[in-house]
Amino acid sequence: MKIYDFKKEINNKDLNQITKELKDGNLVIFPTETVYGIGANAFNEKAINKIFEAKGRKNDNPLIVHVSDYEMINACVKKISPMEKRIIDYFMPGPLTLILPKKDIIPQNVTSNLDTVGIRMPNNKIAHSLIKKCGFPIAAPSANISTKPSGTKIEDIIDEFKEKVSIIIDGGESDIGLESTVLKVIDGMPTILRPGKITDLDIKKITGKCIYSPNLNEIKTGVVESPGLKYKHYAPTTPALLIYNDDESKMIELIKNNITSNTIIIGFYEHQVFFNNRFISLGHKNDLNEISHNIFSCLRKADLLKGDLLIIEGVKKDGIGIAIMNRLIKSCNHNYIDN
Ligand code: TXA
Ligand code: MG
């Protein structure tokens, strides 16, 4: 495995080498504005199988396909409705994945035999240059072993993947830190299957309507609209408890009541003074962007401290707070106290 450092600039000679690896059917970890992706040529069935193996991912959980421009979307999908076109024009490139009817050129293992494919155009210079240079789309799930928190900096994921991929591109810390919003227009209604930085209100501004898929945070079984919803996700090894209350002093009280002999707390910067425990700061309490940026690396840090319980402070389910709580509820395996 080789690491290429593109933090300061993209080296063209190296980019050619990385492109060649992808053409040869090998795996490359690359940065996007949301989280790191573990990518392969989306048109190469064998290369796609390597992604499922490397992540230990169930093969009924489809991958999303990353493109560099509108022409590449057209190469992958059969039909785009006027509403979907407006969504693409407004939100791409950006942290949105749109589910569209797929063409046969996308192998069945990419989409786990669904007749739709998730399309995403990352707004990250390195990802964009890489896909453009390849000339083919790159299928890429988040770079993490299945069930573990997504990778938002390479230091967090090198050990997991050094034997499994050809190249890791270092683009520094992911800007957003939470995966893209997954959206599907179902019977004319834009429906969010996975919440992200782009919220229902953002989409409503363009389409006039948008809903969150019901029971977004519930445990799912059987056939679901977005197969990824079924699986355990983002989970640290340490048992975790999520606590949220609209009343801040009550929230601190609740945390204190649940502390065990060896509890690690992941909480807001301002709240460290209230606890004697080992404390990992999520960021400032009113800065939801900072919190989303930090979440996954905080969960990984917490595991290294080897406590017997991890207590995580929650945020109000509003704006990007909806996505933050969605990930935290899953991290805690639905073990949470809400008001
Ligand atoms: O920000 C992101 O989306 C990152 C970066 C690397 O782009 N990727 C990512 O991929 O989070 P992944 O595989 O970890 O999550 C993709 C989600 C899964 O929950 C999957 O079930 C859902 O999208 N998905 C993919 N294709 C789908 C389809 N055709 N229909 C419904 N859901 C789909
Ligand atoms: Mg993932």
PDB file of N, CA and C and ligand atoms in Angstrom, residues 30 32 34-38 55 57 61-64 66 97 99 111 114 116-118 120 140-144 178-180 182 184 193-194 225-229 233, ligand 1:
ATOM      1  N   PHE A  30      -9.914   7.463  -1.025  1.00  0.00           N
ATOM      2  CA  PHE A  30      -9.770   8.876  -1.424  1.00  0.00           C
ATOM      3  C   PHE A  30     -10.684   9.758  -0.570  1.00  0.00           C
ATOM      4  N   THR A  32     -13.393  12.775   0.322  1.00  0.00           N
ATOM      5  CA  THR A  32     -14.486  13.580  -0.228  1.00  0.00           C
ATOM      6  C   THR A  32     -14.811  14.629   0.840  1.00  0.00           C
ATOM      7  N   THR A  34     -17.423  14.769   2.556  1.00  0.00           N
ATOM      8  CA  THR A  34     -18.212  14.194   3.660  1.00  0.00           C
ATOM      9  C   THR A  34     -17.333  13.298   4.528  1.00  0.00           C
ATOM     10  N   VAL A  35     -16.935  12.141   3.985  1.00  0.00           N
ATOM     11  CA  VAL A  35     -16.029  11.202   4.671  1.00  0.00           C
ATOM     12  C   VAL A  35     -15.136  10.589   3.588  1.00  0.00           C
ATOM     13  N   TYR A  36     -14.134   9.837   3.992  1.00  0.00           N
ATOM     14  CA  TYR A  36     -13.298   9.131   3.013  1.00  0.00           C
ATOM     15  C   TYR A  36     -14.087   7.984   2.378  1.00  0.00           C
ATOM     16  N   GLY A  37     -13.797   7.703   1.103  1.00  0.00           N
ATOM     17  CA  GLY A  37     -14.435   6.587   0.414  1.00  0.00           C
ATOM     18  C   GLY A  37     -13.409   5.528   0.059  1.00  0.00           C
ATOM     19  N   ILE A  38     -13.857   4.269  -0.008  1.00  0.00           N
ATOM     20  CA  ILE A  38     -12.979   3.203  -0.504  1.00  0.00           C
ATOM     21  C   ILE A  38     -13.515   2.820  -1.881  1.00  0.00           C
ATOM     22  N   LYS A  55     -14.299  -4.396   3.249  1.00  0.00           N
ATOM     23  CA  LYS A  55     -15.086  -3.801   4.334  1.00  0.00           C
ATOM     24  C   LYS A  55     -15.773  -4.839   5.209  1.00  0.00           C
ATOM     25  N   ARG A  57     -18.514  -6.121   4.152  1.00  0.00           N
ATOM     26  CA  ARG A  57     -19.870  -5.584   3.986  1.00  0.00           C
ATOM     27  C   ARG A  57     -20.797  -6.653   3.415  1.00  0.00           C
ATOM     28  N   ASN A  61     -26.189  -4.723   0.599  1.00  0.00           N
ATOM     29  CA  ASN A  61     -26.146  -3.298   0.916  1.00  0.00           C
ATOM     30  C   ASN A  61     -25.439  -2.548  -0.224  1.00  0.00           C
ATOM     31  N   PRO A  62     -26.207  -1.873  -1.090  1.00  0.00           N
ATOM     32  CA  PRO A  62     -25.640  -1.312  -2.329  1.00  0.00           C
ATOM     33  C   PRO A  62     -24.638  -0.184  -2.107  1.00  0.00           C
ATOM     34  N   LEU A  63     -23.752  -0.024  -3.096  1.00  0.00           N
ATOM     35  CA  LEU A  63     -22.747   1.041  -3.050  1.00  0.00           C
ATOM     36  C   LEU A  63     -23.271   2.250  -3.813  1.00  0.00           C
ATOM     37  N   ILE A  64     -22.751   3.440  -3.486  1.00  0.00           N
ATOM     38  CA  ILE A  64     -23.102   4.604  -4.289  1.00  0.00           C
ATOM     39  C   ILE A  64     -21.985   4.873  -5.293  1.00  0.00           C
ATOM     40  N   HIS A  66     -19.809   7.489  -7.652  1.00  0.00           N
ATOM     41  CA  HIS A  66     -19.341   8.878  -7.668  1.00  0.00           C
ATOM     42  C   HIS A  66     -18.989   9.304  -9.094  1.00  0.00           C
ATOM     43  N   THR A  97     -26.654  12.278  -2.256  1.00  0.00           N
ATOM     44  CA  THR A  97     -26.718  11.099  -3.122  1.00  0.00           C
ATOM     45  C   THR A  97     -28.159  10.970  -3.597  1.00  0.00           C
ATOM     46  N   ILE A  99     -30.958   8.771  -5.663  1.00  0.00           N
ATOM     47  CA  ILE A  99     -31.231   7.413  -6.156  1.00  0.00           C
ATOM     48  C   ILE A  99     -32.005   7.513  -7.475  1.00  0.00           C
ATOM     49  N   THR A 111     -25.204  -2.442  -7.053  1.00  0.00           N
ATOM     50  CA  THR A 111     -26.486  -2.004  -6.490  1.00  0.00           C
ATOM     51  C   THR A 111     -27.207  -3.137  -5.757  1.00  0.00           C
ATOM     52  N   LEU A 114     -30.542  -4.164  -7.067  1.00  0.00           N
ATOM     53  CA  LEU A 114     -31.635  -3.188  -7.211  1.00  0.00           C
ATOM     54  C   LEU A 114     -31.602  -2.635  -8.634  1.00  0.00           C
ATOM     55  N   THR A 116     -32.058   0.470  -9.166  1.00  0.00           N
ATOM     56  CA  THR A 116     -31.692   1.880  -8.995  1.00  0.00           C
ATOM     57  C   THR A 116     -30.242   1.982  -8.553  1.00  0.00           C
ATOM     58  N   VAL A 117     -29.660   3.176  -8.748  1.00  0.00           N
ATOM     59  CA  VAL A 117     -28.279   3.403  -8.307  1.00  0.00           C
ATOM     60  C   VAL A 117     -28.195   4.770  -7.616  1.00  0.00           C
ATOM     61  N   GLY A 118     -27.418   4.826  -6.551  1.00  0.00           N
ATOM     62  CA  GLY A 118     -27.189   6.090  -5.841  1.00  0.00           C
ATOM     63  C   GLY A 118     -26.072   6.854  -6.551  1.00  0.00           C
ATOM     64  N   ARG A 120     -23.639  10.260  -6.751  1.00  0.00           N
ATOM     65  CA  ARG A 120     -23.123  11.381  -5.963  1.00  0.00           C
ATOM     66  C   ARG A 120     -21.969  12.056  -6.708  1.00  0.00           C
ATOM     67  N   ALA A 140     -18.018   3.838  -4.334  1.00  0.00           N
ATOM     68  CA  ALA A 140     -17.289   3.934  -3.063  1.00  0.00           C
ATOM     69  C   ALA A 140     -18.214   4.083  -1.875  1.00  0.00           C
ATOM     70  N   PRO A 141     -18.171   3.112  -0.972  1.00  0.00           N
ATOM     71  CA  PRO A 141     -18.805   3.312   0.322  1.00  0.00           C
ATOM     72  C   PRO A 141     -17.842   4.052   1.242  1.00  0.00           C
ATOM     73  N   SER A 142     -18.304   4.406   2.425  1.00  0.00           N
ATOM     74  CA  SER A 142     -17.420   5.055   3.386  1.00  0.00           C
ATOM     75  C   SER A 142     -16.262   4.114   3.746  1.00  0.00           C
ATOM     76  N   ALA A 143     -15.091   4.723   3.990  1.00  0.00           N
ATOM     77  CA  ALA A 143     -13.895   3.924   4.281  1.00  0.00           C
ATOM     78  C   ALA A 143     -13.849   3.568   5.766  1.00  0.00           C
ATOM     79  N   ASN A 144     -14.465   2.446   6.075  1.00  0.00           N
ATOM     80  CA  ASN A 144     -14.440   1.904   7.442  1.00  0.00           C
ATOM     81  C   ASN A 144     -14.824   0.439   7.323  1.00  0.00           C
ATOM     82  N   LEU A 178     -19.839  13.930   8.142  1.00  0.00           N
ATOM     83  CA  LEU A 178     -20.987  13.004   8.119  1.00  0.00           C
ATOM     84  C   LEU A 178     -21.262  12.658   6.662  1.00  0.00           C
ATOM     85  N   GLU A 179     -21.714  11.429   6.415  1.00  0.00           N
ATOM     86  CA  GLU A 179     -21.962  11.012   5.040  1.00  0.00           C
ATOM     87  C   GLU A 179     -23.093  11.831   4.409  1.00  0.00           C
ATOM     88  N   SER A 180     -23.158  11.741   3.068  1.00  0.00           N
ATOM     89  CA  SER A 180     -24.126  12.522   2.303  1.00  0.00           C
ATOM     90  C   SER A 180     -25.580  12.194   2.672  1.00  0.00           C
ATOM     91  N   VAL A 182     -28.996  10.928   1.641  1.00  0.00           N
ATOM     92  CA  VAL A 182     -29.454  10.034   0.565  1.00  0.00           C
ATOM     93  C   VAL A 182     -30.924  10.353   0.281  1.00  0.00           C
ATOM     94  N   LYS A 184     -34.385  10.026  -2.449  1.00  0.00           N
ATOM     95  CA  LYS A 184     -35.032   9.340  -3.564  1.00  0.00           C
ATOM     96  C   LYS A 184     -36.390   9.987  -3.793  1.00  0.00           C
ATOM     97  N   LEU A 193     -33.724   9.277   2.713  1.00  0.00           N
ATOM     98  CA  LEU A 193     -33.540   7.929   3.262  1.00  0.00           C
ATOM     99  C   LEU A 193     -32.432   7.915   4.316  1.00  0.00           C
ATOM    100  N   ARG A 194     -31.483   8.839   4.169  1.00  0.00           N
ATOM    101  CA  ARG A 194     -30.441   9.001   5.196  1.00  0.00           C
ATOM    102  C   ARG A 194     -30.207  10.499   5.362  1.00  0.00           C
ATOM    103  N   GLU A 225     -36.400   0.536   2.078  1.00  0.00           N
ATOM    104  CA  GLU A 225     -36.106   1.411   0.936  1.00  0.00           C
ATOM    105  C   GLU A 225     -34.599   1.585   0.750  1.00  0.00           C
ATOM    106  N   SER A 226     -33.859   1.755   1.857  1.00  0.00           N
ATOM    107  CA  SER A 226     -32.408   1.899   1.768  1.00  0.00           C
ATOM    108  C   SER A 226     -31.762   0.810   2.624  1.00  0.00           C
ATOM    109  N   PRO A 227     -31.218  -0.224   1.968  1.00  0.00           N
ATOM    110  CA  PRO A 227     -30.781  -1.405   2.701  1.00  0.00           C
ATOM    111  C   PRO A 227     -29.803  -1.110   3.847  1.00  0.00           C
ATOM    112  N   GLY A 228     -28.996  -0.053   3.691  1.00  0.00           N
ATOM    113  CA  GLY A 228     -28.007   0.281   4.725  1.00  0.00           C
ATOM    114  C   GLY A 228     -28.653   0.541   6.084  1.00  0.00           C
ATOM    115  N   LEU A 229     -29.932   0.904   6.075  1.00  0.00           N
ATOM    116  CA  LEU A 229     -30.620   1.241   7.327  1.00  0.00           C
ATOM    117  C   LEU A 229     -30.745   0.046   8.261  1.00  0.00           C
ATOM    118  N   HIS A 233     -24.307   0.181  12.883  1.00  0.00           N
ATOM    119  CA  HIS A 233     -23.542   1.224  12.210  1.00  0.00           C
ATOM    120  C   HIS A 233     -22.750   2.053  13.187  1.00  0.00           C
TER     121      HIS A 233
HETATM  122  O1  TXA B   1     -20.934  10.739   1.820  1.00  0.00           O
HETATM  123  C1  TXA B   1     -21.115   9.601   1.405  1.00  0.00           C
HETATM  124  O2  TXA B   1     -22.200   9.230   0.934  1.00  0.00           O
HETATM  125  C2  TXA B   1     -19.923   8.626   1.456  1.00  0.00           C
HETATM  126  C3  TXA B   1     -18.797   9.161   0.590  1.00  0.00           C
HETATM  127  C4  TXA B   1     -17.645   8.223   0.460  1.00  0.00           C
HETATM  128  O3  TXA B   1     -19.303   9.518  -0.657  1.00  0.00           O
HETATM  129  N1  TXA B   1     -20.338   7.308   1.071  1.00  0.00           N
HETATM  130  C5  TXA B   1     -21.154   6.531   1.831  1.00  0.00           C
HETATM  131  O4  TXA B   1     -21.423   5.285   1.300  1.00  0.00           O
HETATM  132  O5  TXA B   1     -21.582   6.887   2.907  1.00  0.00           O
HETATM  133  P1  TXA B   1     -22.070   4.093   2.159  1.00  0.00           P
HETATM  134  O6  TXA B   1     -22.019   2.908   1.259  1.00  0.00           O
HETATM  135  O7  TXA B   1     -21.390   3.982   3.450  1.00  0.00           O
HETATM  136  O8  TXA B   1     -23.566   4.513   2.314  1.00  0.00           O
HETATM  137  C6  TXA B   1     -24.448   4.521   1.217  1.00  0.00           C
HETATM  138  C7  TXA B   1     -25.878   4.412   1.682  1.00  0.00           C
HETATM  139  C8  TXA B   1     -26.180   3.059   2.305  1.00  0.00           C
HETATM  140  O9  TXA B   1     -27.016   3.256   3.431  1.00  0.00           O
HETATM  141  C9  TXA B   1     -26.933   2.326   1.188  1.00  0.00           C
HETATM  142  O10 TXA B   1     -27.826   1.348   1.681  1.00  0.00           O
HETATM  143  C10 TXA B   1     -27.660   3.470   0.491  1.00  0.00           C
HETATM  144  O11 TXA B   1     -26.750   4.557   0.554  1.00  0.00           O
HETATM  145  N2  TXA B   1     -27.913   3.165  -0.920  1.00  0.00           N
HETATM  146  C11 TXA B   1     -27.013   2.940  -1.895  1.00  0.00           C
HETATM  147  N3  TXA B   1     -27.610   2.637  -3.068  1.00  0.00           N
HETATM  148  C12 TXA B   1     -28.944   2.692  -2.829  1.00  0.00           C
HETATM  149  C13 TXA B   1     -30.117   2.470  -3.646  1.00  0.00           C
HETATM  150  N4  TXA B   1     -30.023   2.148  -4.932  1.00  0.00           N
HETATM  151  N5  TXA B   1     -31.325   2.602  -3.054  1.00  0.00           N
HETATM  152  C14 TXA B   1     -31.429   2.952  -1.756  1.00  0.00           C
HETATM  153  N6  TXA B   1     -30.363   3.176  -0.933  1.00  0.00           N
HETATM  154  C15 TXA B   1     -29.138   3.035  -1.464  1.00  0.00           C
END
